[in-house]
XYZ file of C-alpha atoms in Angstrom:
309
model
C 96.087 63.171 68.631
C 93.518 65.808 67.786
C 94.661 69.174 69.118
C 92.692 72.267 70.103
C 94.958 74.833 68.486
C 93.129 77.748 70.116
C 94.788 76.944 73.455
C 98.382 76.825 74.610
C 99.964 73.531 75.601
C 100.669 74.621 79.181
C 98.661 73.595 82.235
C 97.171 75.181 85.333
C 96.583 73.229 88.558
C 94.100 74.340 91.222
C 94.019 72.904 94.729
C 96.152 72.358 97.818
C 99.748 73.100 98.777
C 100.959 72.195 102.243
C 103.684 70.870 104.497
C 103.657 67.145 105.308
C 105.042 66.591 108.805
C 106.034 62.933 108.661
C 106.357 61.010 111.919
C 107.703 57.468 111.885
C 110.444 55.267 113.312
C 113.046 57.450 111.590
C 111.868 60.513 113.503
C 110.067 63.671 112.397
C 110.764 65.473 109.124
C 108.973 67.907 106.868
C 108.322 67.626 103.138
C 106.559 70.059 100.845
C 103.424 68.380 99.543
C 99.759 68.584 98.706
C 98.051 66.700 95.903
C 97.653 69.699 93.604
C 101.236 70.822 94.240
C 102.459 67.295 93.443
C 100.513 67.316 90.173
C 101.836 70.767 89.238
C 105.458 69.832 89.914
C 104.924 66.510 88.162
C 103.594 68.218 85.050
C 106.592 70.528 84.989
C 109.001 67.606 85.398
C 107.287 66.063 82.372
C 108.040 69.175 80.348
C 104.724 71.030 80.588
C 104.854 74.751 81.567
C 102.669 74.856 84.678
C 101.027 77.365 87.023
C 99.708 76.394 90.460
C 96.787 78.297 91.996
C 96.695 77.491 95.715
C 96.347 78.972 99.178
C 99.837 79.665 100.583
C 100.525 81.629 103.753
C 103.022 84.413 104.379
C 104.828 82.334 106.987
C 107.816 80.012 107.290
C 105.899 77.078 105.838
C 104.756 79.245 102.945
C 108.351 80.294 102.290
C 109.353 76.626 102.001
C 106.470 75.965 99.612
C 107.406 78.955 97.445
C 111.071 77.929 97.385
C 110.175 74.382 96.382
C 107.967 75.572 93.522
C 110.664 77.975 92.365
C 113.213 75.157 92.444
C 110.958 73.156 90.131
C 110.084 76.094 87.861
C 106.370 76.071 88.695
C 104.699 79.469 88.694
C 102.584 80.158 91.790
C 99.522 82.367 91.948
C 98.927 82.382 95.697
C 95.500 82.830 97.215
C 95.288 84.603 100.575
C 95.739 82.320 103.593
C 94.257 84.072 106.656
C 95.001 81.064 108.889
C 98.493 80.517 107.530
C 99.786 77.677 105.404
C 98.225 74.230 105.471
C 99.945 71.385 107.298
C 99.320 67.655 107.572
C 100.742 65.400 110.274
C 101.401 62.059 108.594
C 101.765 58.773 110.449
C 101.567 55.164 109.276
C 98.485 53.135 110.089
C 98.522 49.403 110.986
C 98.367 48.559 107.261
C 101.359 50.764 106.473
C 99.278 53.356 104.637
C 99.610 57.036 105.612
C 97.114 58.548 108.063
C 96.702 62.344 107.874
C 95.707 64.863 110.550
C 95.213 68.357 109.109
C 95.563 71.739 110.772
C 92.781 74.314 110.784
C 94.165 76.132 107.734
C 93.917 72.936 105.690
C 90.439 72.105 106.953
C 89.168 75.606 106.142
C 91.099 76.066 102.919
C 89.742 78.276 100.177
C 90.824 79.820 96.897
C 90.147 83.263 95.463
C 90.729 83.842 91.759
C 92.481 87.033 90.715
C 92.160 88.449 87.215
C 95.576 86.924 86.537
C 94.366 83.501 87.672
C 91.301 83.644 85.448
C 93.445 84.702 82.503
C 95.959 81.871 82.828
C 93.141 79.343 83.202
C 91.546 80.612 79.993
C 94.856 80.323 78.132
C 95.858 76.866 79.390
C 95.702 73.679 77.385
C 94.320 71.933 80.487
C 93.225 72.948 83.994
C 93.691 70.212 86.603
C 91.844 70.322 89.932
C 92.832 68.113 92.871
C 92.047 67.959 96.590
C 89.550 70.805 96.277
C 86.855 71.686 98.883
C 83.945 70.450 96.784
C 81.776 70.332 99.922
C 81.750 74.155 100.112
C 79.212 75.448 97.529
C 80.755 78.932 97.382
C 84.148 77.399 96.502
C 82.565 75.338 93.722
C 80.740 78.409 92.411
C 84.013 80.342 92.278
C 85.872 77.487 90.573
C 83.206 76.981 87.908
C 83.071 80.722 87.205
C 86.864 81.062 87.013
C 87.349 77.965 84.855
C 84.823 79.056 82.244
C 85.120 76.744 79.229
C 88.584 75.419 80.139
C 89.320 71.752 79.515
C 89.248 70.232 82.994
C 91.042 67.273 84.561
C 89.586 66.572 88.009
C 90.688 64.323 90.862
C 88.221 64.619 93.767
C 90.878 63.285 96.168
C 88.677 63.564 99.274
C 90.492 63.372 102.596
C 88.454 62.168 105.554
C 90.262 64.668 107.786
C 89.069 67.578 105.630
C 85.659 66.259 104.539
C 82.842 68.033 106.385
C 79.801 66.917 104.348
C 79.987 63.858 102.097
C 76.726 64.448 100.253
C 77.610 68.095 99.584
C 81.063 67.044 98.402
C 79.533 64.624 95.899
C 77.157 67.311 94.629
C 79.960 69.854 94.214
C 82.342 67.365 92.631
C 79.759 66.145 90.118
C 78.755 69.699 89.252
C 82.362 70.631 88.459
C 83.115 67.319 86.736
C 80.179 67.313 84.319
C 81.656 67.609 80.835
C 85.293 67.477 82.047
C 88.007 66.255 79.685
C 89.022 63.603 82.224
C 88.218 62.635 85.809
C 90.510 60.411 87.869
C 88.958 58.358 90.646
C 90.456 55.662 92.821
C 89.103 52.763 94.819
C 89.577 54.842 97.997
C 87.505 57.693 96.502
C 84.740 55.252 95.614
C 84.802 53.827 99.139
C 84.620 57.225 100.825
C 82.109 58.887 98.515
C 80.126 56.159 96.723
C 80.077 53.112 99.028
C 82.864 51.338 97.188
C 81.496 50.740 93.679
C 84.367 51.879 91.428
C 82.879 50.433 88.228
C 79.542 52.035 89.025
C 81.259 55.349 89.685
C 83.031 55.159 86.337
C 79.692 54.606 84.597
C 78.051 57.394 86.596
C 80.704 59.898 85.597
C 80.463 58.946 81.937
C 76.719 59.502 82.244
C 77.451 63.048 83.466
C 79.254 63.768 80.209
C 82.811 63.256 81.434
C 84.839 62.670 78.276
C 87.232 60.174 79.864
C 87.386 58.463 83.256
C 90.623 57.108 84.726
C 89.833 54.575 87.455
C 92.759 53.353 89.577
C 92.471 50.282 91.773
C 95.818 49.956 93.540
C 97.430 46.563 92.985
C 94.723 45.733 90.432
C 95.994 48.402 88.039
C 93.848 50.931 86.206
C 91.207 51.328 83.536
C 90.615 54.339 81.311
C 87.239 54.712 79.585
C 86.537 57.192 76.782
C 84.495 57.351 73.587
C 87.279 55.237 72.053
C 86.468 52.399 74.473
C 88.067 50.995 77.607
C 91.800 50.388 77.943
C 93.435 48.772 80.970
C 96.919 48.429 82.424
C 98.412 46.497 85.356
C 100.739 48.118 87.858
C 104.223 48.404 86.382
C 106.875 45.943 87.497
C 109.850 48.275 87.646
C 113.092 47.175 89.316
C 113.686 48.289 92.883
C 111.535 48.039 95.993
C 108.487 50.152 96.716
C 109.584 52.768 99.254
C 106.521 55.005 99.566
C 103.132 54.993 97.815
C 102.477 58.657 98.666
C 102.093 60.613 95.444
C 101.418 57.629 93.187
C 97.913 58.831 92.325
C 99.143 62.384 91.763
C 101.871 61.068 89.456
C 99.302 59.063 87.502
C 97.131 62.127 86.997
C 100.117 64.298 86.065
C 101.315 61.826 83.464
C 97.911 61.560 81.789
C 97.340 65.316 82.046
C 100.723 65.991 80.431
C 99.515 64.185 77.345
C 96.069 65.760 77.364
C 97.525 69.273 77.688
C 98.749 68.822 74.130
C 95.624 67.189 72.691
C 93.105 64.369 73.027
C 93.812 60.881 71.647
C 91.495 60.057 68.762
C 91.826 56.281 69.092
C 92.143 53.625 71.783
C 95.822 53.140 70.953
C 96.568 56.715 71.988
C 94.715 56.308 75.280
C 96.558 53.028 75.906
C 99.886 54.766 75.382
C 98.931 57.488 77.877
C 97.781 54.953 80.476
C 100.840 52.709 80.128
C 103.153 55.689 80.554
C 101.169 56.887 83.569
C 101.497 53.500 85.275
C 105.260 53.494 84.664
C 105.560 56.996 86.147
C 103.455 56.034 89.188
C 105.630 52.972 89.816
C 108.796 55.053 89.554
C 107.379 57.600 92.002
C 106.833 54.800 94.527
C 110.568 53.975 94.448
C 111.449 57.032 96.556
C 110.039 58.824 99.605
C 107.666 61.733 99.141
C 105.260 62.863 96.458
C 107.808 64.140 93.928
C 107.069 62.605 90.532
C 109.720 60.291 89.181
C 110.005 58.694 85.782
C 111.715 55.370 85.088
C 114.435 57.418 83.398
C 115.010 59.656 86.424
C 115.321 57.072 89.194
C 119.071 57.594 89.330
C 118.286 61.175 90.385
C 115.901 59.998 93.092
C 117.030 62.341 95.879
C 116.755 65.642 94.024
C 114.179 68.043 95.474
C 112.619 65.612 97.937
C 112.874 67.903 100.942
C 111.851 71.071 99.154
C 114.900 73.149 100.006
């Protein structure tokens, strides 16, 4: 790998932190979640010192979120939450996939960047952004200003229950993503934002100057395109049944970001290694409930930290 020695190897993650209220045949239970929080905890579980910048309320839900992050040794820089902590009610749709209904705090989420936040972003080896309100121009302005010349890893991760303006979201996302170190997009992102053309979206992002694009397509695996070329990987066939696909995309991003926090692969072989590892981590994460990142090596410890307390 080629390494930018002027930066530390740690990471900062910017985005959402919330409580998932899961309702299914087993009853109702609460898990600490949020895409950005999952990525931050995943990075730390992969050995990368990590700070999360997110809106967290001074309420019972916020206390659970703080405890969970402390348990996983993730530093939190909390942004003020005037409406309290974010919450998502999660039920299964007819196809078995999760359906989310978000509270007002989640729908009107926002992040303010303290001097401390700006400083840690400047010092980080990589700044990852996930599930961010790209459809709010003032939020994008603040993110771009705070990030400065940081190496960015971006997952637009739009949620239909929080998306107020698709065209504005695309504009904000593309503004922030231009020149990023890597952008992760999935088939669901392409369907919601770009009428379903994942290959076209990958080409569009490369045209915006994105250094690498990770495109995930569910059961069809993933492709990663950079100046070194295109590498692909199928989904990993790990032993054990798939329990829950929640968090698989976050785990994929965390695994790739963990490598990029330490440097950028100079050749296709390095990118292939990152992608293969990311697919293994995503598959392991699907072998247990919740968004907590698992590795193939940690499956025996599958219950640790799932409930965030």
